[in-house]
């Protein structure tokens, strides 16, 4: 498939019986994500008819998506994330305590780290703490943590499930999901549905008892959005018999301003589920690949360590995200990692109208699946000389300005850009900064020269990653 796209910037393929148009032309990608967003704004249905999970931000369509997104956007503002940073630091300390214990038990102070497992524990801790003020204790579990296990299984590629979602009619898929029948009896949905429902019920009890004011997490903000529904409903149920004309006019004006800017209870649960799943996999992968690349490129690691140390001396304190986001080489290293190992290989869309692409004398029929091929553009020699080489200098100074627009889209772009982008970058930069402050990341006998890309359900999946950690002197 990708060999075809190195020669042609559009290509046709099929998802089951459904035609799919692959697009790699940056100019067309830009139009679809921004200028013509209103014509191609929805994603194809991917939740197999799951009643609650299908209401999440990623799967939502049309006006429902617009309403949910407008409610959630302020929850990921820089100010809100700043309030979450202490909770994230707690998770970083938990990870560092785990690493210290493991390194001491290693051979001559050198510890061979199963990177993806450790970073997965860290990211599940962060999303649980920042989104739900919950401790998963992932690093200290004596057995497999159920949150991590179910998140891993959710993203595992299962051929029978893939074939069923590709070929079976929608009504059959919905029947299988509703009755929990194979191959669409997705147990991970059930686990996260039950877990998030329990958290929501527990928090509502705290709210009723007046014990929730200290929470600044995403769940608290979403439940506040649900409270707005009761206010809107109270207006809807008011009658002219109980209100004066002036009061009715005032409340009609309020309703026009508020519109339907609230979340239902099921929508709150759906967002909670997708926060857990998306917050776990993508950032864990980025951190894992970043540490792997630093182990293979010690000269890059030394330069990054020097930048971090100079910043520590300048600010005379442990670096917070405010300071870390000002460091150009750290940002370049993270960006180059995201280029080589982009969490989402493609961005799916569905044509909402018969959509013309004049450059290719093509009209995409309404309802056609469109895949924007991010991975192809990230690894194309046309846009990145020596594309397979890890070279953070591509993103430094004037070099960054030379990047062809819309050939680097690790978080997509436009109105449907990943809403958790800032949270993910904060998590990644804090995590790698703390690790490098205490350890040098090195190769071990288990570290491979190349990673093999494997078949995944939605996101990039590679072969196992192992690196060594050596305590720094002083």
Coordinates of C-alpha atoms in Angstrom, one line a residue:
X1 CA 0.0 0.0 0.0
X2 CA 2.7 2.5 1.0
X3 CA 4.8 1.6 -2.1
X4 CA 1.9 2.7 -4.2
X5 CA 1.7 6.0 -2.4
X6 CA 5.3 6.8 -2.9
X7 CA 4.5 7.3 -6.5
X8 CA 1.0 8.5 -6.4
X9 CA -0.5 11.0 -3.9
X10 CA -4.0 9.3 -4.0
X11 CA -4.9 5.7 -4.1
X12 CA -8.0 3.6 -3.8
X13 CA -8.4 0.5 -1.6
X14 CA -11.2 -1.2 0.4
X15 CA -12.2 -1.6 4.0
X16 CA -14.2 -4.9 3.7
X17 CA -16.7 -4.1 1.0
X18 CA -16.5 -0.3 1.6
X19 CA -14.3 1.7 -0.9
X20 CA -11.6 3.8 0.8
X21 CA -9.7 6.7 -0.7
X22 CA -6.1 7.1 0.6
X23 CA -4.8 10.7 0.4
X24 CA -1.2 11.8 0.9
X25 CA -1.2 15.1 -1.0
X26 CA -0.5 17.8 1.7
X27 CA -2.6 20.4 -0.1
X28 CA -5.6 18.2 -0.3
X29 CA -5.1 17.1 3.3
X30 CA -5.1 20.8 4.4
X31 CA -8.4 21.5 2.6
X32 CA -10.1 18.4 4.1
X33 CA -8.9 19.2 7.7
X34 CA -9.5 23.0 7.6
X35 CA -11.0 24.9 4.6
X36 CA -13.5 22.2 3.7
X37 CA -13.9 20.8 7.2
X38 CA -17.7 21.4 7.1
X39 CA -18.0 19.0 4.1
X40 CA -15.8 16.2 5.5
X41 CA -16.0 16.6 9.2
X42 CA -17.2 13.2 10.4
X43 CA -15.3 10.0 11.1
X44 CA -16.6 6.7 9.8
X45 CA -18.4 4.7 12.5
X46 CA -15.9 2.6 14.4
X47 CA -17.6 1.6 17.7
X48 CA -19.5 -1.3 16.3
X49 CA -22.8 0.1 17.7
X50 CA -21.8 0.2 21.3
X51 CA -24.5 2.4 22.8
X52 CA -22.4 4.3 25.4
X53 CA -18.9 4.2 23.9
X54 CA -20.3 5.4 20.6
X55 CA -21.1 8.7 22.1
X56 CA -17.5 9.7 22.8
X57 CA -15.8 12.7 21.2
X58 CA -13.8 10.7 18.7
X59 CA -16.9 8.8 17.4
X60 CA -19.5 11.6 17.7
X61 CA -20.8 13.2 14.5
X62 CA -22.4 16.4 13.3
X63 CA -23.9 18.7 15.8
X64 CA -23.4 16.2 18.6
X65 CA -19.6 16.4 18.0
X66 CA -19.7 20.2 17.8
X67 CA -21.6 20.4 21.2
X68 CA -19.3 17.9 23.0
X69 CA -16.1 19.5 21.6
X70 CA -17.2 23.0 22.6
X71 CA -17.8 21.7 26.2
X72 CA -14.5 19.8 26.4
X73 CA -12.2 22.4 24.8
X74 CA -11.9 24.6 27.9
X75 CA -11.1 21.6 30.0
X76 CA -7.8 21.2 28.2
X77 CA -6.8 24.9 28.3
X78 CA -3.3 25.9 29.5
X79 CA -4.8 27.1 32.8
X80 CA -6.7 23.9 33.5
X81 CA -3.6 21.8 32.6
X82 CA -1.5 24.0 35.0
X83 CA -3.8 22.9 37.8
X84 CA -3.3 19.3 36.8
X85 CA 0.5 19.5 36.9
X86 CA 0.9 18.7 40.6
X87 CA -1.2 15.5 40.1
X88 CA 1.0 14.6 37.1
X89 CA 4.1 15.2 39.2
X90 CA 2.8 12.7 41.8
X91 CA 2.6 10.1 39.0
X92 CA 6.2 11.0 37.8
X93 CA 7.4 10.5 41.4
X94 CA 5.7 7.1 41.6
X95 CA 7.4 6.0 38.3
X96 CA 10.8 7.3 39.5
X97 CA 10.4 5.4 42.8
X98 CA 9.7 2.2 40.8
X99 CA 12.7 2.7 38.6
X100 CA 15.0 3.4 41.5
X101 CA 13.9 0.2 43.2
X102 CA 14.3 -1.8 40.0
X103 CA 17.7 -0.3 39.1
X104 CA 19.1 -1.2 42.5
X105 CA 18.0 -4.8 41.9
X106 CA 19.7 -4.9 38.5
X107 CA 23.1 -6.3 37.6
X108 CA 25.9 -3.9 38.7
X109 CA 23.5 -0.9 38.9
X110 CA 22.3 -1.4 35.3
X111 CA 18.7 -2.2 34.7
X112 CA 17.1 -3.6 31.5
X113 CA 13.8 -1.9 31.2
X114 CA 10.7 -3.2 29.4
X115 CA 9.9 0.3 28.2
X116 CA 6.4 0.0 26.9
X117 CA 5.1 -1.8 30.1
X118 CA 6.6 0.8 32.4
X119 CA 5.5 3.8 30.3
X120 CA 2.0 2.2 30.0
X121 CA 1.8 2.1 33.8
X122 CA 2.9 5.7 34.0
X123 CA 0.4 7.0 31.4
X124 CA -2.5 5.0 32.9
X125 CA -1.6 6.5 36.3
X126 CA -1.6 10.0 34.8
X127 CA -5.0 9.8 33.1
X128 CA -6.5 8.2 36.2
X129 CA -5.1 10.9 38.4
X130 CA -5.7 13.9 36.2
X131 CA -9.1 12.9 34.8
X132 CA -10.6 11.1 37.8
X133 CA -8.5 11.8 40.9
X134 CA -8.0 8.1 41.1
X135 CA -4.9 6.1 42.0
X136 CA -4.4 2.9 39.9
X137 CA -1.1 2.1 41.7
X138 CA 0.0 0.6 38.4
X139 CA 3.7 0.5 39.2
X140 CA 3.2 -1.3 42.5
X141 CA 0.7 -4.0 41.6
X142 CA 1.9 -7.5 42.4
X143 CA -0.1 -8.8 39.5
X144 CA -1.2 -7.3 36.1
X145 CA -3.1 -4.0 36.7
X146 CA -6.6 -4.4 35.3
X147 CA -6.7 -0.9 33.8
X148 CA -3.4 -1.5 31.9
X149 CA -4.4 -5.0 30.8
X150 CA -7.8 -4.0 29.5
X151 CA -6.3 -0.9 27.7
X152 CA -3.7 -3.1 26.1
X153 CA -6.3 -5.7 25.0
X154 CA -8.5 -2.9 23.5
X155 CA -5.8 -1.9 21.1
X156 CA -4.7 -5.4 20.2
X157 CA -5.3 -6.5 16.6
X158 CA -7.9 -9.4 16.4
X159 CA -8.4 -10.7 12.9
X160 CA -11.9 -12.1 13.6
X161 CA -13.1 -8.8 15.1
X162 CA -11.6 -6.8 12.2
X163 CA -13.3 -9.0 9.6
X164 CA -16.6 -8.8 11.3
X165 CA -16.5 -5.0 11.5
X166 CA -15.4 -4.9 7.8
X167 CA -17.9 -7.2 6.3
X168 CA -20.9 -7.7 8.5
X169 CA -23.9 -5.4 8.0
X170 CA -24.4 -2.7 10.7
X171 CA -27.5 -4.2 12.1
X172 CA -25.7 -7.6 12.6
X173 CA -22.8 -5.8 14.3
X174 CA -25.2 -4.0 16.6
X175 CA -27.0 -7.2 17.4
X176 CA -23.7 -9.0 18.3
X177 CA -22.6 -6.0 20.5
X178 CA -25.9 -5.7 22.3
X179 CA -26.0 -9.4 23.1
X180 CA -22.3 -9.7 23.8
X181 CA -21.7 -12.3 21.2
X182 CA -18.4 -13.1 19.5
X183 CA -16.4 -11.8 17.8
X184 CA -17.7 -8.4 18.9
X185 CA -18.2 -9.1 22.6
X186 CA -15.5 -6.6 23.5
X187 CA -14.8 -7.3 27.2
X188 CA -12.7 -4.1 27.5
X189 CA -15.7 -2.0 26.8
X190 CA -17.5 -3.7 29.7
X191 CA -14.6 -3.2 32.1
X192 CA -14.2 0.5 31.3
X193 CA -17.9 1.1 31.3
X194 CA -18.3 -0.4 34.8
X195 CA -15.1 1.4 36.1
X196 CA -16.2 4.8 34.8
X197 CA -19.8 4.3 36.0
X198 CA -18.5 3.5 39.5
X199 CA -16.3 6.6 39.5
X200 CA -19.1 8.9 38.3
X201 CA -21.5 7.6 40.9
X202 CA -18.9 8.0 43.7
X203 CA -18.2 11.5 42.6
X204 CA -21.9 12.4 42.5
X205 CA -22.2 11.2 46.1
X206 CA -19.4 13.5 47.0
X207 CA -21.0 16.4 45.2
X208 CA -24.3 15.8 47.0
X209 CA -22.4 15.8 50.3
X210 CA -20.4 18.9 49.5
X211 CA -17.1 17.1 49.5
X212 CA -16.0 17.6 45.9
X213 CA -14.8 21.2 45.8
X214 CA -11.1 20.2 46.1
X215 CA -11.2 18.3 42.8
X216 CA -9.8 20.0 39.7
X217 CA -9.9 17.0 37.4
X218 CA -11.7 16.4 34.1
X219 CA -14.5 14.3 35.7
X220 CA -15.4 17.3 37.9
X221 CA -15.6 19.6 34.9
X222 CA -17.7 17.1 32.9
X223 CA -20.2 16.6 35.8
X224 CA -20.5 20.4 36.0
X225 CA -21.4 20.3 32.3
X226 CA -24.0 17.7 33.1
X227 CA -25.5 20.0 35.8
X228 CA -26.1 22.6 33.1
X229 CA -28.6 20.1 31.6
X230 CA -30.8 20.3 34.6
X231 CA -30.8 24.1 34.4
X232 CA -31.8 23.9 30.7
X233 CA -34.5 21.4 31.5
X234 CA -35.9 23.6 34.2
X235 CA -36.4 26.3 31.6
X236 CA -38.0 23.9 29.1
X237 CA -40.5 22.8 31.8
X238 CA -41.5 26.2 32.9
X239 CA -45.0 27.4 31.9
X240 CA -46.5 30.7 31.3
X241 CA -48.8 30.0 34.2
X242 CA -46.0 30.2 36.7
X243 CA -43.8 32.8 35.1
X244 CA -44.4 36.4 34.1
X245 CA -43.8 37.5 30.5
X246 CA -40.6 39.3 31.5
X247 CA -39.3 36.2 33.2
X248 CA -40.2 34.0 30.2
X249 CA -38.4 36.4 27.9
X250 CA -35.3 36.4 30.1
X251 CA -35.3 32.6 30.3
X252 CA -35.8 32.3 26.5
X253 CA -32.7 34.5 26.0
X254 CA -30.8 32.3 28.4
X255 CA -31.8 29.2 26.5
X256 CA -30.6 30.7 23.2
X257 CA -27.2 31.5 24.8
X258 CA -26.8 28.1 26.5
X259 CA -28.3 26.1 23.6
X260 CA -27.7 22.5 24.4
X261 CA -24.2 23.0 25.8
X262 CA -24.5 20.2 28.3
X263 CA -23.5 16.5 28.6
X264 CA -25.9 13.7 29.3
X265 CA -24.9 11.1 31.9
X266 CA -24.1 8.6 29.2
X267 CA -22.0 11.2 27.3
X268 CA -20.0 11.9 30.5
X269 CA -19.3 8.1 30.7
X270 CA -18.4 7.9 27.1
X271 CA -15.8 10.7 27.4
X272 CA -14.4 9.1 30.5
X273 CA -14.0 5.8 28.7
X274 CA -12.2 7.3 25.7
X275 CA -9.9 9.5 28.0
X276 CA -8.7 6.3 29.6
X277 CA -8.0 4.5 26.4
X278 CA -6.6 7.3 24.3
X279 CA -4.6 8.7 27.2
X280 CA -3.0 5.4 27.8
X281 CA -1.8 4.1 24.4
X282 CA -0.6 7.1 22.4
X283 CA 1.5 8.8 25.0
X284 CA 3.0 5.5 26.3
X285 CA 4.1 4.7 22.7
X286 CA 5.6 8.1 22.3
X287 CA 7.6 7.9 25.5
X288 CA 8.7 4.3 24.7
X289 CA 10.0 5.2 21.2
X290 CA 11.7 8.4 22.5
X291 CA 13.7 6.4 25.1
X292 CA 14.5 3.8 22.5
X293 CA 15.8 6.4 20.1
X294 CA 17.9 8.1 22.9
X295 CA 19.5 4.8 23.7
X296 CA 20.5 4.3 20.0
X297 CA 21.7 7.9 19.6
X298 CA 23.9 8.8 22.7
X299 CA 25.0 12.1 21.0
X300 CA 21.4 13.3 20.9
X301 CA 20.9 12.2 24.5
X302 CA 24.0 14.1 25.6
X303 CA 22.9 17.3 23.9
X304 CA 19.4 17.0 25.4
X305 CA 20.8 16.3 28.9
X306 CA 23.0 19.4 28.6
X307 CA 20.0 21.6 27.7
X308 CA 18.0 20.2 30.7
X309 CA 20.9 20.8 33.1
X310 CA 21.5 24.4 31.8
X311 CA 17.8 25.1 32.3
X312 CA 18.0 23.7 35.9
X313 CA 20.9 26.0 36.7
X314 CA 19.1 29.0 35.2
X315 CA 15.9 28.5 37.0
X316 CA 17.5 27.0 40.2
X317 CA 14.7 24.5 40.8
X318 CA 13.2 21.3 39.3
X319 CA 11.9 22.1 35.9
X320 CA 8.1 22.5 35.6
X321 CA 6.3 22.2 32.3
X322 CA 6.3 26.0 32.0
X323 CA 10.1 25.8 31.7
X324 CA 10.3 22.6 29.7
X325 CA 8.1 23.9 26.9
X326 CA 10.6 26.7 26.4
X327 CA 13.4 24.3 25.6
X328 CA 13.9 24.1 21.8
X329 CA 16.0 20.9 21.6
X330 CA 13.6 18.9 23.9
X331 CA 10.8 20.0 21.6
X332 CA 12.8 19.0 18.6
X333 CA 13.6 15.5 20.0
X334 CA 9.9 14.9 20.9
X335 CA 8.8 16.1 17.4
X336 CA 11.3 13.9 15.6
X337 CA 10.1 10.9 17.7
X338 CA 6.5 11.7 16.7
X339 CA 7.6 12.0 13.0
X340 CA 9.2 8.5 12.9
X341 CA 6.7 6.8 15.2
X342 CA 3.5 8.7 14.9
X343 CA 0.8 7.2 17.2
X344 CA -1.9 7.5 14.6
X345 CA -0.9 6.2 11.2
X346 CA -3.9 7.6 9.4
X347 CA -6.7 10.1 10.0
X348 CA -10.1 8.8 8.9
X349 CA -12.9 10.9 7.5
X350 CA -16.2 10.3 5.7
X351 CA -17.3 12.5 2.8
X352 CA -20.5 14.3 3.9
X353 CA -21.2 15.4 0.3
X354 CA -20.0 14.5 -3.2
X355 CA -16.6 16.0 -2.6
X356 CA -14.5 17.3 -5.6
X357 CA -10.7 17.0 -5.7
X358 CA -10.0 19.0 -8.9
X359 CA -6.2 18.3 -8.9
X360 CA -6.9 14.6 -9.7
X361 CA -10.1 15.2 -11.7
X362 CA -12.0 13.2 -9.0
X363 CA -15.3 13.5 -7.2
X364 CA -15.5 11.5 -4.0
X365 CA -19.0 10.1 -3.6
X366 CA -20.9 11.0 -0.4
X367 CA -20.4 8.4 2.3
X368 CA -17.0 7.3 1.0
X369 CA -14.3 6.6 3.6
X370 CA -11.3 8.8 3.3
X371 CA -7.9 8.0 4.9
X372 CA -5.4 10.8 5.3
X373 CA -2.1 9.0 5.2
X374 CA 0.0 10.7 8.0
X375 CA 2.6 7.9 8.2
X376 CA 3.4 8.0 4.5
X377 CA 4.1 11.8 4.7
X378 CA 6.1 11.5 7.9
X379 CA 8.5 9.0 6.3
X380 CA 8.6 10.2 2.7
X381 CA 12.0 11.1 1.2
X382 CA 10.2 13.7 -0.8
X383 CA 9.7 15.8 2.4
X384 CA 12.4 14.5 4.7
X385 CA 15.9 13.8 3.3
X386 CA 17.2 10.6 4.8
X387 CA 13.7 10.0 6.2
X388 CA 14.6 7.0 8.2
X389 CA 17.4 8.8 10.1
X390 CA 16.6 10.2 13.6
X391 CA 17.6 13.8 13.3
X392 CA 16.1 16.3 15.8
X393 CA 17.9 19.1 13.9
X394 CA 15.0 19.0 11.4
X395 CA 12.9 20.8 13.9
X396 CA 15.5 23.4 15.1
X397 CA 15.4 27.1 14.1
X398 CA 15.2 27.8 10.4
X399 CA 14.9 24.1 9.6
X400 CA 11.5 23.9 11.1
X401 CA 10.3 26.7 8.9
X402 CA 11.4 24.7 5.8
X403 CA 9.0 21.8 6.7
X404 CA 6.2 21.5 4.0
X405 CA 2.9 22.4 5.7
X406 CA 0.7 19.4 6.5
X407 CA 3.5 16.8 6.1
X408 CA 3.9 16.7 9.9
X409 CA 0.6 16.0 11.7
X410 CA 1.2 13.8 14.8
X411 CA -2.0 15.2 16.4
X412 CA -3.9 15.9 13.1
X413 CA -5.0 19.5 12.6
X414 CA -8.0 21.7 12.2
X415 CA -11.2 21.7 14.4
X416 CA -10.8 17.9 15.1
X417 CA -7.2 18.1 16.1
X418 CA -6.4 15.8 19.1
X419 CA -8.0 17.5 22.1
X420 CA -5.4 15.9 24.4
X421 CA -2.4 17.2 22.5
X422 CA -1.2 19.6 25.3
X423 CA -1.8 17.0 28.0
X424 CA 0.2 14.4 26.0
X425 CA 3.1 16.7 25.4
X426 CA 3.2 17.8 29.0
X427 CA 3.3 14.1 30.1
X428 CA 6.0 13.2 27.6
X429 CA 8.3 16.1 28.4
X430 CA 7.9 15.8 32.2
X431 CA 8.5 12.1 32.0
X432 CA 11.6 12.1 29.9
X433 CA 13.1 15.1 31.7
X434 CA 12.8 13.4 35.1
X435 CA 14.3 10.1 33.7
X436 CA 17.3 11.8 32.1
X437 CA 18.0 13.8 35.2
X438 CA 18.7 10.7 37.1
X439 CA 19.6 8.0 34.5
X440 CA 21.5 7.6 31.3
X441 CA 19.5 5.5 28.8
X442 CA 21.7 2.9 27.1
X443 CA 21.5 -0.1 24.9
X444 CA 21.4 -3.6 26.3
X445 CA 21.7 -7.1 24.8
X446 CA 17.9 -7.0 24.4
X447 CA 17.9 -3.7 22.5
X448 CA 17.3 -4.2 18.8
X449 CA 18.8 -2.1 16.0
X450 CA 15.4 -1.7 14.3
X451 CA 11.8 -1.9 15.5
X452 CA 9.3 -3.9 13.4
X453 CA 6.0 -2.3 12.8
X454 CA 3.2 -4.8 13.7
X455 CA -0.5 -5.0 12.9
X456 CA -2.5 -2.9 15.4
X457 CA -6.1 -2.2 15.8
X458 CA -6.0 1.6 15.5
X459 CA -2.6 3.0 16.5
X460 CA 1.0 2.3 15.7
X461 CA 2.3 -0.9 17.2
X462 CA 6.0 -2.0 17.2
X463 CA 8.0 -5.0 18.4
X464 CA 9.0 -5.0 22.1
X465 CA 11.4 -2.2 23.3
X466 CA 14.2 -2.8 25.8
X467 CA 16.7 -0.2 27.0
X468 CA 19.1 0.0 30.0
X469 CA 19.2 2.6 32.7
X470 CA 22.5 3.6 34.4
X471 CA 22.4 5.9 37.4
X472 CA 24.2 9.2 36.8
X473 CA 27.0 10.1 39.2
X474 CA 26.5 13.0 41.5

